[in-house]
PDB file of C-alpha atoms in Angstrom:
ATOM      1  CA  MET M1468     -24.166 -16.224  14.820  1.00 48.00           C
ATOM      2  CA  ASP M1469     -21.929 -13.450  13.438  1.00 56.00           C
ATOM      3  CA  SER M1470     -21.850 -13.424   9.636  1.00 57.00           C
ATOM      4  CA  ARG M1471     -19.428 -10.505   9.282  1.00 60.00           C
ATOM      5  CA  VAL M1472     -16.990 -10.653   6.368  1.00 62.00           C
ATOM      6  CA  ILE M1473     -13.408 -11.049   7.608  1.00 85.00           C
ATOM      7  CA  PHE M1474     -11.824  -9.827   4.362  1.00 91.00           C
ATOM      8  CA  ASP M1475     -12.719  -9.333   0.726  1.00 94.00           C
ATOM      9  CA  LEU M1476     -11.365  -7.427  -2.258  1.00 95.00           C
ATOM     10  CA  ALA M1477     -13.316  -6.186  -5.241  1.00 95.00           C
ATOM     11  CA  VAL M1478     -11.500  -4.819  -8.277  1.00 95.00           C
ATOM     12  CA  ALA M1479     -13.533  -2.588 -10.579  1.00 95.00           C
ATOM     13  CA  GLU M1480     -12.930  -2.008 -14.265  1.00 90.00           C
ATOM     14  CA  PRO M1481     -10.791   1.111 -14.798  1.00 93.00           C
ATOM     15  CA  VAL M1482     -12.541   4.495 -14.819  1.00 90.00           C
ATOM     16  CA  ASP M1483     -10.525   7.223 -16.568  1.00 92.00           C
ATOM     17  CA  GLY M1484      -7.535   4.877 -16.424  1.00 93.00           C
ATOM     18  CA  VAL M1485      -7.873   4.363 -12.661  1.00 97.00           C
ATOM     19  CA  VAL M1486      -8.455   0.946 -11.092  1.00 97.00           C
ATOM     20  CA  VAL M1487     -10.543   0.995  -7.899  1.00 98.00           C
ATOM     21  CA  ILE M1488      -9.871  -1.728  -5.344  1.00 98.00           C
ATOM     22  CA  SER M1489     -12.499  -1.921  -2.601  1.00 98.00           C
ATOM     23  CA  ILE M1490     -11.357  -3.459   0.661  1.00 97.00           C
ATOM     24  CA  VAL M1491     -13.907  -4.947   3.044  1.00 96.00           C
ATOM     25  CA  GLY M1492     -13.044  -6.261   6.484  1.00 95.00           C
ATOM     26  CA  GLU M1493      -9.734  -6.470   8.289  1.00 95.00           C
ATOM     27  CA  LEU M1494      -6.492  -5.647   6.495  1.00 96.00           C
ATOM     28  CA  ASP M1495      -3.963  -7.361   8.726  1.00 95.00           C
ATOM     29  CA  MET M1496      -1.096  -9.859   8.730  1.00 95.00           C
ATOM     30  CA  SER M1497      -3.275 -12.707   7.485  1.00 94.00           C
ATOM     31  CA  THR M1498      -5.114 -10.777   4.750  1.00 95.00           C
ATOM     32  CA  ALA M1499      -2.565  -8.187   3.570  1.00 96.00           C
ATOM     33  CA  PRO M1500      -0.769 -10.616   1.201  1.00 97.00           C
ATOM     34  CA  ARG M1501      -3.930 -10.766  -0.919  1.00 97.00           C
ATOM     35  CA  LEU M1502      -3.928  -6.992  -1.359  1.00 98.00           C
ATOM     36  CA  ARG M1503      -0.174  -7.053  -2.072  1.00 98.00           C
ATOM     37  CA  GLU M1504      -0.727  -9.603  -4.872  1.00 97.00           C
ATOM     38  CA  GLU M1505      -3.510  -7.506  -6.374  1.00 97.00           C
ATOM     39  CA  LEU M1506      -1.459  -4.308  -6.245  1.00 97.00           C
ATOM     40  CA  ILE M1507       1.465  -6.087  -7.932  1.00 96.00           C
ATOM     41  CA  ARG M1508      -0.879  -7.407 -10.631  1.00 96.00           C
ATOM     42  CA  VAL M1509      -2.461  -4.012 -11.278  1.00 95.00           C
ATOM     43  CA  ALA M1510       0.879  -2.164 -11.224  1.00 94.00           C
ATOM     44  CA  SER M1511       2.374  -4.644 -13.687  1.00 94.00           C
ATOM     45  CA  ALA M1512      -0.537  -4.421 -16.122  1.00 92.00           C
ATOM     46  CA  THR M1513       0.221  -0.912 -17.402  1.00 89.00           C
ATOM     47  CA  ASP M1514       3.049   1.578 -17.751  1.00 89.00           C
ATOM     48  CA  SER M1515       1.575   4.197 -15.428  1.00 93.00           C
ATOM     49  CA  PRO M1516      -0.712   2.377 -12.994  1.00 96.00           C
ATOM     50  CA  ARG M1517      -3.271   4.485 -11.180  1.00 97.00           C
ATOM     51  CA  VAL M1518      -5.083   2.924  -8.242  1.00 98.00           C
ATOM     52  CA  VAL M1519      -7.671   4.075  -5.723  1.00 98.00           C
ATOM     53  CA  LEU M1520      -8.085   2.012  -2.577  1.00 98.00           C
ATOM     54  CA  ASP M1521     -11.677   2.351  -1.371  1.00 98.00           C
ATOM     55  CA  LEU M1522     -11.474   1.843   2.388  1.00 98.00           C
ATOM     56  CA  ALA M1523     -15.163   2.392   3.216  1.00 97.00           C
ATOM     57  CA  GLY M1524     -15.593  -1.217   4.333  1.00 94.00           C
ATOM     58  CA  THR M1525     -12.249  -1.538   6.096  1.00 96.00           C
ATOM     59  CA  ASP M1526     -12.745  -2.389   9.769  1.00 93.00           C
ATOM     60  CA  LEU M1527      -9.108  -2.748  10.785  1.00 94.00           C
ATOM     61  CA  LEU M1528      -5.791  -1.609   9.349  1.00 94.00           C
ATOM     62  CA  ASP M1529      -2.778  -3.025  11.190  1.00 94.00           C
ATOM     63  CA  PRO M1530       0.942  -2.287  10.569  1.00 94.00           C
ATOM     64  CA  THR M1531       1.186  -5.074   7.981  1.00 96.00           C
ATOM     65  CA  GLY M1532      -1.729  -3.601   6.048  1.00 96.00           C
ATOM     66  CA  LEU M1533      -0.184  -0.139   6.266  1.00 94.00           C
ATOM     67  CA  GLY M1534       3.067  -1.582   4.922  1.00 94.00           C
ATOM     68  CA  VAL M1535       1.288  -3.122   1.941  1.00 96.00           C
ATOM     69  CA  ILE M1536      -0.393   0.202   1.162  1.00 96.00           C
ATOM     70  CA  PHE M1537       2.945   2.012   1.437  1.00 92.00           C
ATOM     71  CA  ASP M1538       4.564  -0.575  -0.856  1.00 95.00           C
ATOM     72  CA  GLY M1539       1.707  -0.028  -3.306  1.00 96.00           C
ATOM     73  CA  VAL M1540       2.439   3.698  -3.350  1.00 95.00           C
ATOM     74  CA  LYS M1541       6.127   3.062  -4.052  1.00 95.00           C
ATOM     75  CA  ARG M1542       5.341   0.464  -6.719  1.00 95.00           C
ATOM     76  CA  THR M1543       2.820   2.607  -8.621  1.00 96.00           C
ATOM     77  CA  ARG M1544       4.891   5.788  -8.418  1.00 96.00           C
ATOM     78  CA  SER M1545       8.066   4.006  -9.531  1.00 96.00           C
ATOM     79  CA  ARG M1546       6.200   3.048 -12.716  1.00 95.00           C
ATOM     80  CA  GLY M1547       4.943   6.592 -13.382  1.00 96.00           C
ATOM     81  CA  GLY M1548       1.540   6.090 -11.765  1.00 96.00           C
ATOM     82  CA  ASP M1549      -0.049   6.956  -8.451  1.00 97.00           C
ATOM     83  CA  LEU M1550      -2.233   5.635  -5.656  1.00 97.00           C
ATOM     84  CA  ALA M1551      -4.887   7.412  -3.590  1.00 98.00           C
ATOM     85  CA  LEU M1552      -7.200   6.461  -0.756  1.00 98.00           C
ATOM     86  CA  ALA M1553     -10.936   7.045  -0.562  1.00 98.00           C
ATOM     87  CA  ARG M1554     -13.695   6.861   2.038  1.00 98.00           C
ATOM     88  CA  ALA M1555     -11.549   5.856   5.003  1.00 96.00           C
ATOM     89  CA  GLU M1556     -13.555   5.566   8.202  1.00 95.00           C
ATOM     90  CA  ALA M1557     -12.455   7.834  11.076  1.00 95.00           C
ATOM     91  CA  HIS M1558     -10.584   5.069  12.933  1.00 93.00           C
ATOM     92  CA  VAL M1559      -8.674   4.054   9.782  1.00 95.00           C
ATOM     93  CA  LEU M1560      -7.924   7.674   8.915  1.00 93.00           C
ATOM     94  CA  ARG M1561      -6.580   8.135  12.443  1.00 93.00           C
ATOM     95  CA  ASP M1562      -4.164   5.223  11.928  1.00 91.00           C
ATOM     96  CA  LEU M1563      -3.022   6.755   8.632  1.00 92.00           C
ATOM     97  CA  GLU M1564      -2.425  10.084  10.381  1.00 92.00           C
ATOM     98  CA  LEU M1565      -0.615   8.577  13.387  1.00 92.00           C
ATOM     99  CA  THR M1566       1.745   6.633  11.143  1.00 89.00           C
ATOM    100  CA  ARG M1567       2.204   9.683   8.871  1.00 90.00           C
ATOM    101  CA  VAL M1568       1.231   7.651   5.807  1.00 89.00           C
ATOM    102  CA  ILE M1569      -1.296  10.381   5.074  1.00 89.00           C
ATOM    103  CA  GLU M1570       1.579  12.827   4.474  1.00 92.00           C
ATOM    104  CA  ILE M1571       2.648  10.971   1.323  1.00 91.00           C
ATOM    105  CA  LEU M1572      -0.667   9.486   0.282  1.00 92.00           C
ATOM    106  CA  PRO M1573      -3.753  11.575  -0.467  1.00 86.00           C
ATOM    107  CA  ALA M1574      -7.035  10.518   1.125  1.00 94.00           C
ATOM    108  CA  PHE M1575     -10.374  11.687  -0.227  1.00 98.00           C
ATOM    109  CA  ASP M1576     -13.969  11.661   0.992  1.00 97.00           C
ATOM    110  CA  SER M1577     -15.241   9.990  -2.175  1.00 98.00           C
ATOM    111  CA  VAL M1578     -14.010   7.563  -4.806  1.00 98.00           C
ATOM    112  CA  SER M1579     -14.810  10.059  -7.567  1.00 97.00           C
ATOM    113  CA  GLU M1580     -12.623  12.733  -5.921  1.00 98.00           C
ATOM    114  CA  ALA M1581      -9.787  10.237  -5.600  1.00 98.00           C
ATOM    115  CA  ILE M1582     -10.140   9.198  -9.247  1.00 97.00           C
ATOM    116  CA  GLN M1583     -10.101  12.835 -10.397  1.00 96.00           C
ATOM    117  CA  SER M1584      -6.965  13.531  -8.361  1.00 96.00           C
ATOM    118  CA  ILE M1585      -4.868  10.844 -10.066  1.00 96.00           C
ATOM    119  CA  ALA M1586      -6.564  10.334 -13.450  1.00 91.00           C
ATOM    120  CA  LEU M1587      -4.537  11.066 -16.559  1.00 78.00           C
TER     121      LEU M1587
END
């Protein structure tokens, strides 16, 4: 029996004003709305929201998931904040490169590097 997690989000308390959202599993059409809701909540909670998406546990990132991430970038930046990615696996990073999302959204090898890049 396969006990793999299909999707889960974990939101950490802010570090240096940056909220870290860890994504585990598949970010696709059926799970992306949950991330969208969380990004809206976080972006609305402060004047200059700063968010790191920790993708270390992300198995799949489909076009819907990419769209939610892109919307998160627009939402945070429109409120004077920023969003960065951390620990994307090679296959996820490849998708970000192919879709050119990586050109507007920094991706870092570690969560701490991502936090430093967008912290106040």
